[in-house]
Tab-separated table of C-alpha atoms and ligand atoms in Angstrom:
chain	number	residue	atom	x	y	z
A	162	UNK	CA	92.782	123.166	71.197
A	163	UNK	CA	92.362	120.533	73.740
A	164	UNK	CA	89.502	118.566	75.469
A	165	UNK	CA	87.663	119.969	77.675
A	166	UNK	CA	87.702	117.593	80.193
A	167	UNK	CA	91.702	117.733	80.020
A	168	UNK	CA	91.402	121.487	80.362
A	169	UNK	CA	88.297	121.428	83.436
A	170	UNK	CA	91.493	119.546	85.251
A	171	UNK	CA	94.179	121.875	84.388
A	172	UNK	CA	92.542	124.932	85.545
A	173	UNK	CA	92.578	123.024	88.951
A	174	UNK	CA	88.671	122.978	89.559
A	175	UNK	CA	88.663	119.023	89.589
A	176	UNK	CA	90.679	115.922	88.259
A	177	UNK	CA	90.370	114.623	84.898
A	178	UNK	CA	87.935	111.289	85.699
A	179	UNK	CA	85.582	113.947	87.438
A	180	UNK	CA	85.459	116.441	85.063
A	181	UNK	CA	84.679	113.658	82.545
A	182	UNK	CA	81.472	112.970	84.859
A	183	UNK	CA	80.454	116.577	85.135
A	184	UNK	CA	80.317	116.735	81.374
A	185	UNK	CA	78.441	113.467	81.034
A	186	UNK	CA	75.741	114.263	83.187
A	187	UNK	CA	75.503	117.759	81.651
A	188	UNK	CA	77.018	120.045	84.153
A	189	UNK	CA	79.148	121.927	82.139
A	190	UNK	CA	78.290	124.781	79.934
A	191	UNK	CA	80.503	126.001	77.359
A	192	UNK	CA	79.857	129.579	76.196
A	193	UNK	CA	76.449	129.030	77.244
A	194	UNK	CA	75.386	125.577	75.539
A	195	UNK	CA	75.334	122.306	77.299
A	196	UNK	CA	77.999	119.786	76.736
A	197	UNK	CA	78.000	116.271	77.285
A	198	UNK	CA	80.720	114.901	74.664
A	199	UNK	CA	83.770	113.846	76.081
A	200	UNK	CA	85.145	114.591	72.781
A	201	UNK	CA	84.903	118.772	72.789
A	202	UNK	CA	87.787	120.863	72.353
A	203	UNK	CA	88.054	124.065	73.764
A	204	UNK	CA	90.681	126.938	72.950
A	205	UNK	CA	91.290	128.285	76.417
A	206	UNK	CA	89.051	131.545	75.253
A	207	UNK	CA	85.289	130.215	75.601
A	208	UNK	CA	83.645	130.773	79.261
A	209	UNK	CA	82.966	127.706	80.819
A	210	UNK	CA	80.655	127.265	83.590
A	211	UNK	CA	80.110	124.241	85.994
A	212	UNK	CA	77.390	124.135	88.619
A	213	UNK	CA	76.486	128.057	87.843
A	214	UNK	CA	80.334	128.732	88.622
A	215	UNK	CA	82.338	130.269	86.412
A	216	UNK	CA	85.907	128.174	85.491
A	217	UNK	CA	88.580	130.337	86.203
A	218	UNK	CA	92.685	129.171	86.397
A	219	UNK	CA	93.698	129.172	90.212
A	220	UNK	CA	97.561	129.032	91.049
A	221	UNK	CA	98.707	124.896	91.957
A	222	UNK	CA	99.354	124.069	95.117
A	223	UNK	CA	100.151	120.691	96.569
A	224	UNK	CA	100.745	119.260	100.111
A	225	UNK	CA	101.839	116.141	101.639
A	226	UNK	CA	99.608	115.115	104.807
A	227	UNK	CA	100.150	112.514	107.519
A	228	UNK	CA	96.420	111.598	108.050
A	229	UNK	CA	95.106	111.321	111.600
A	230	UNK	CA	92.454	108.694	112.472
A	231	UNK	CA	88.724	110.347	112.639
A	232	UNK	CA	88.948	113.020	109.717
A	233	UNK	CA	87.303	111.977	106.481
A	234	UNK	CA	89.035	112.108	103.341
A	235	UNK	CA	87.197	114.782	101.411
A	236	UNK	CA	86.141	118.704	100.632
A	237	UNK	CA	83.035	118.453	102.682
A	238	UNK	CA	80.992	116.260	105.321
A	239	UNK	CA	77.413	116.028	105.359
A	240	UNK	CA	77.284	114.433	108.827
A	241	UNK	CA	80.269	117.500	109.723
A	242	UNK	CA	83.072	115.641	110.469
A	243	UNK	CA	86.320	117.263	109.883
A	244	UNK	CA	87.927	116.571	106.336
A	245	UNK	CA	91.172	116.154	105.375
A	246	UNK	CA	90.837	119.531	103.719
A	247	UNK	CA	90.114	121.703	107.199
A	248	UNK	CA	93.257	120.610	108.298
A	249	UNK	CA	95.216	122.827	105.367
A	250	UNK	CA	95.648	126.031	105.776
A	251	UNK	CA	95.098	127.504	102.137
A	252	UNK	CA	92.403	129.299	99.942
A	253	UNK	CA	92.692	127.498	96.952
A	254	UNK	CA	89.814	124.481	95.986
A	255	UNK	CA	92.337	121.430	96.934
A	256	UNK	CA	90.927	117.767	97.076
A	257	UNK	CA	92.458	114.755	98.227
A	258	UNK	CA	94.496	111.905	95.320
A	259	UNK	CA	92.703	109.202	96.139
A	260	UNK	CA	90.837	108.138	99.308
A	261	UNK	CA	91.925	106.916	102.791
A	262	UNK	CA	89.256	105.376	105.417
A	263	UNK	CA	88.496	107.235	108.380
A	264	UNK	CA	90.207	105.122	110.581
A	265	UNK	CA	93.186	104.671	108.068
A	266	UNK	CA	96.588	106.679	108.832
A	267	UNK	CA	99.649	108.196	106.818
A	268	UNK	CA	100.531	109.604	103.402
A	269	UNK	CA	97.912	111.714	101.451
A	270	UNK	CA	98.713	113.879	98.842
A	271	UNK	CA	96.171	117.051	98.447
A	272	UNK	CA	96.182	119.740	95.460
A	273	UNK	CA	94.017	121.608	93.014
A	274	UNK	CA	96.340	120.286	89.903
A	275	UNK	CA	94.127	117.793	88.480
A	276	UNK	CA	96.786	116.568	85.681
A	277	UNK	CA	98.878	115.980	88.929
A	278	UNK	CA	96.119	113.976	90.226
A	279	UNK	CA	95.569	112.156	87.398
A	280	UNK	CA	99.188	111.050	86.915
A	281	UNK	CA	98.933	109.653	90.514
A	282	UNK	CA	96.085	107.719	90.026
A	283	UNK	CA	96.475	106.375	87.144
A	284	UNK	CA	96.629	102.674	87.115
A	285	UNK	CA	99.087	102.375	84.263
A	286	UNK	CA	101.306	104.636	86.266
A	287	UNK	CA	101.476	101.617	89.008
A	288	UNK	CA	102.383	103.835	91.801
A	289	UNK	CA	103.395	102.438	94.473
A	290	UNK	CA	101.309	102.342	97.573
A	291	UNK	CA	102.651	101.126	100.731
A	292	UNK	CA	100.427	99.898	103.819
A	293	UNK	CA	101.563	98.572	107.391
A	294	UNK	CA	98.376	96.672	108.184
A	295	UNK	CA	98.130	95.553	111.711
A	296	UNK	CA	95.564	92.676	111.651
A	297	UNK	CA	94.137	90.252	114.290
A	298	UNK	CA	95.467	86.558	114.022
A	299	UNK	CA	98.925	84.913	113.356
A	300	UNK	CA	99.342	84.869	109.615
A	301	UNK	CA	100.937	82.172	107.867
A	302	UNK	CA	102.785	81.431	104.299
A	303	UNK	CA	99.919	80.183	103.047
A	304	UNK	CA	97.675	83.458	103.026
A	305	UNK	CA	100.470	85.620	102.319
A	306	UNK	CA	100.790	83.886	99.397
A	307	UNK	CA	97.425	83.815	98.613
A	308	UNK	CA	97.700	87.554	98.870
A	309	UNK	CA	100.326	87.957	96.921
A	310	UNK	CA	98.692	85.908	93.748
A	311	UNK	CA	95.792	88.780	93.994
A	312	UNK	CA	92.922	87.791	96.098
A	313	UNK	CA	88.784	88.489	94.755
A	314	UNK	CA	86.964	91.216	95.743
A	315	UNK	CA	84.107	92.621	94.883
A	316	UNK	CA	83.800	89.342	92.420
A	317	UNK	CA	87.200	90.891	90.546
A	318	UNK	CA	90.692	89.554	90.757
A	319	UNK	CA	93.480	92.078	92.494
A	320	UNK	CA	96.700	92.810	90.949
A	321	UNK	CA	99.116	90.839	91.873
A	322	UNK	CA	100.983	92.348	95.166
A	323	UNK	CA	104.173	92.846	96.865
A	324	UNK	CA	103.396	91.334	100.648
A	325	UNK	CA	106.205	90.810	103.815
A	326	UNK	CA	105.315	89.692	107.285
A	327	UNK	CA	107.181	92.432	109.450
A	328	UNK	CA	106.497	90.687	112.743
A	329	UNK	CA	104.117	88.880	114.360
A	330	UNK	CA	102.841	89.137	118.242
A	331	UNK	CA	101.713	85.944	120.287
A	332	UNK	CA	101.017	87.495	123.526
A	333	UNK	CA	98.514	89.770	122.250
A	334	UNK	CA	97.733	87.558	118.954
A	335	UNK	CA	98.366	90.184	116.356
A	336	UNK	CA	100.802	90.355	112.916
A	337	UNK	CA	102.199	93.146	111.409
A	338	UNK	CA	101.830	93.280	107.905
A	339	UNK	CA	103.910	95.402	104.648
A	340	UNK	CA	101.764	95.390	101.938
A	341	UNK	CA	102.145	97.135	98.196
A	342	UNK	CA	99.717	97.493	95.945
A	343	UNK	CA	99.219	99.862	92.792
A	344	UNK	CA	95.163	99.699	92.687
A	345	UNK	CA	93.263	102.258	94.620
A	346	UNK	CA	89.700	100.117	95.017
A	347	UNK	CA	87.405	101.022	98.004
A	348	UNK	CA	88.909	99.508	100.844
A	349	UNK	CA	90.890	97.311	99.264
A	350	UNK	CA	93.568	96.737	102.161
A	351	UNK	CA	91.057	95.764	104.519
A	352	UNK	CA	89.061	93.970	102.164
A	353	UNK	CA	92.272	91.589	101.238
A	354	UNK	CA	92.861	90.718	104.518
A	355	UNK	CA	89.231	89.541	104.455
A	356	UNK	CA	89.280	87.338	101.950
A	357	UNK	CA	92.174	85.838	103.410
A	358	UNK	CA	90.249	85.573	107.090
A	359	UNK	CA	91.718	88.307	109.069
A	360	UNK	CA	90.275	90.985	110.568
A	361	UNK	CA	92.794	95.039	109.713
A	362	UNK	CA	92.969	96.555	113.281
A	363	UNK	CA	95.112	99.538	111.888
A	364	UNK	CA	96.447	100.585	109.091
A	365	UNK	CA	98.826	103.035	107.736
A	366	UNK	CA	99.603	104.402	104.475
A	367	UNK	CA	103.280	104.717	104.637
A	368	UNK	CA	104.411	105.691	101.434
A	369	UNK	CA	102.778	106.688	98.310
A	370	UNK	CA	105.694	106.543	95.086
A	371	UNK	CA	108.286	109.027	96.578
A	372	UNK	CA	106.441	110.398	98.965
A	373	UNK	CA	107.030	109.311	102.506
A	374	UNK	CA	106.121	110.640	106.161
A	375	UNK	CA	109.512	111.401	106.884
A	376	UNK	CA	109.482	115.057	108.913
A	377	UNK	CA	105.764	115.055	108.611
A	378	UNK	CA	104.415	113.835	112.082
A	379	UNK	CA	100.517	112.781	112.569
A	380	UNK	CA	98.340	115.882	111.921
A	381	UNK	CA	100.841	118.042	110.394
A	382	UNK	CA	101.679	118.543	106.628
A	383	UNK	CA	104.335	120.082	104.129
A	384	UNK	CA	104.234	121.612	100.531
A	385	UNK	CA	105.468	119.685	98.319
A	386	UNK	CA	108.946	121.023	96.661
A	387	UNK	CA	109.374	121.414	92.752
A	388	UNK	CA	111.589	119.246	92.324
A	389	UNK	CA	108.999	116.463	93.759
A	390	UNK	CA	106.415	117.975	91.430
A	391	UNK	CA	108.290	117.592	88.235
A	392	UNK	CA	109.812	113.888	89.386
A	393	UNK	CA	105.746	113.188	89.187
A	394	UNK	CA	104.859	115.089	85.817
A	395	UNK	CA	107.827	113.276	84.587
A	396	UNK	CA	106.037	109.527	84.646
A	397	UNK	CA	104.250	108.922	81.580
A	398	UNK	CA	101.121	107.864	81.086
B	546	URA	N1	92.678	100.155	101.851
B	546	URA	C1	91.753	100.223	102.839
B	546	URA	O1	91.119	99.240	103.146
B	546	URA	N2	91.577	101.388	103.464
B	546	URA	C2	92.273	102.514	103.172
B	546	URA	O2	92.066	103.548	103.795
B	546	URA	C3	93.234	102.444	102.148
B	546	URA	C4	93.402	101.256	101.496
C-alpha cells in the first residue's frame, strides 16, 4: 500500500506537491468516493479518477530542453502562446520541473515521472541551479556580498548563495553575473538583483545539477539517458 498522492505521481499524471492539491480540494475519486486525506493508501488495484479522467500508468519519458525566449513554461496557454511542451515531440502528458520566465533562457528538464520531479525540486535535495544573469549597472563587492548572505524577498530571507562576477562592461554599462542558488521561488533571480538595485536584462539557466546545455543548442532538446535518470533517483530525500 502506498499514498495516494505518492502513487497519482508515479503513474506520471502529475508531481507529488500537485497531486497533494488535487486531493485537497477534492478532485480525486477513489473507486468512486471523494478523497481529500493526504493520508489514503491505495493498493495499485482501486480505479482512480481525477477531473472525470481515469488514472492510468503511462511509460516515463524525460527530456532536456534549451529554452528559447518567448515560449511559456507550461502544458497550456490561455492567451496561446507556445509552451515549452509544443516544442517536444511526444504523446505522453509531460510538464515542465520547475518554472522558467518567458524571457528566461537554458536548461529545463520536462517528463511525466512525477517522483523524478519531485526529487528535483525538492529543497532538501539542494540542487544546484546555475544562472548567467546579465544585468544593467557595474556591480560592486558590496552587493555581491549582500547577495551572497541571502537577500529578502517577498518579506522572506533567501538561502544563502554561491555568486561570481564573470565580467563586467563599461562601454555599454552592463555586468555579467554567475549565480547558484538551490530555491526555486517565483522569479527569484530577477527579484535578487532587485533588492540589490539592478535591473536582469537576460538571463540564462545554465545548468541544473548534472544537467548542462552541452550539445543541446537554443530550441532543440535531447532524452535524457539512463544512466542520468538513475544518477537523479539516486539522491535521497
Ligand atoms: N529566476 C528568475 O527570476 N527567472 C527565472 O526564469 C528563473 C529564475
Amino acid at each position: 500500500m502506498e499514498r495516494l498522492q505518492k502513487f497519482i505521481a508515479e503513474t506520471g499524471y502529475t508531481s507529488r506537491r500537485k497531486a497533494e492539491e488535487l486531493i485537497t480540494s477534492g478532485k480525486v475519486t477513489v473507486d468512486g468516493k471523494i478523497v481529500t486525506e493526504l493520508g489514503t493508501k491505495v493498493g495499485g488495484k482501486e480505479e482512480i479518477i481525477i477531473d472525470e479522467e481515469i488514472l492510468t500508468k503511462e511509460e516515463k519519458e524525460y527530456y532536456l530542453l534549451n529554452k528559447p525566449r518567448e515560449v511559456i513554461t507550461s502544458v497550456s496557454d490561455d492567451k496561446g502562446r507556445k509552451t515549452v511542451v509544443d516544442i517536444i515531440n511526444t504523446n505522453k502528458r509531460i510538464y515542465p520541473i520547475g518554472r522558467l520566465d518567458y524571457d528566461t533562457t537554458g536548461v529545463l528538464l520536462l517528463t511525466n515521472d512525477g517522483e523524478f520531479a519531485n526529487i528535483l525540486m525538492h529543497p532538501n535535495n539542494k540542487i544546484d541551479k546555475v544562472y548567467i544573469a546579465k544585468i544593467r549597472g557595474i556591480i560592486k563587492g558590496d552587493a555581491i556580498n549582500k547577495l551572497k548572505n541571502g537577500v529578502i524577498i517577498d518579506g522572506r530571507k533567501c538561502e544563502k548563495c554561491r555568486v561570481k562576477l564573470r565580467k563586467t562592461n563599461i562601454n555599454n554599462n552592463t555586468s555579467t553575473v554567475e549565480i547558484v542558488i538551490h530555491e526555486g521561488r517565483n522569479h527569484q533571480v530577477k527579484k535578487m538583483f532587485e533588492a540589490v538595485g539592478f535591473e536582469v536584462l537576460k538571463l540564462k539557466r545554465e545548468r541544473v545539477g548534472i544537467f548542462t546545455l552541452d550539445g543541446v543548442s537554443s530550441g532543440k532538446y535531447r532524452r535524457l539517458t539512463p544512466k542520468e535518470i538513475s544518477i537523479i533517483y539516486s539522491i535521497k530525500n
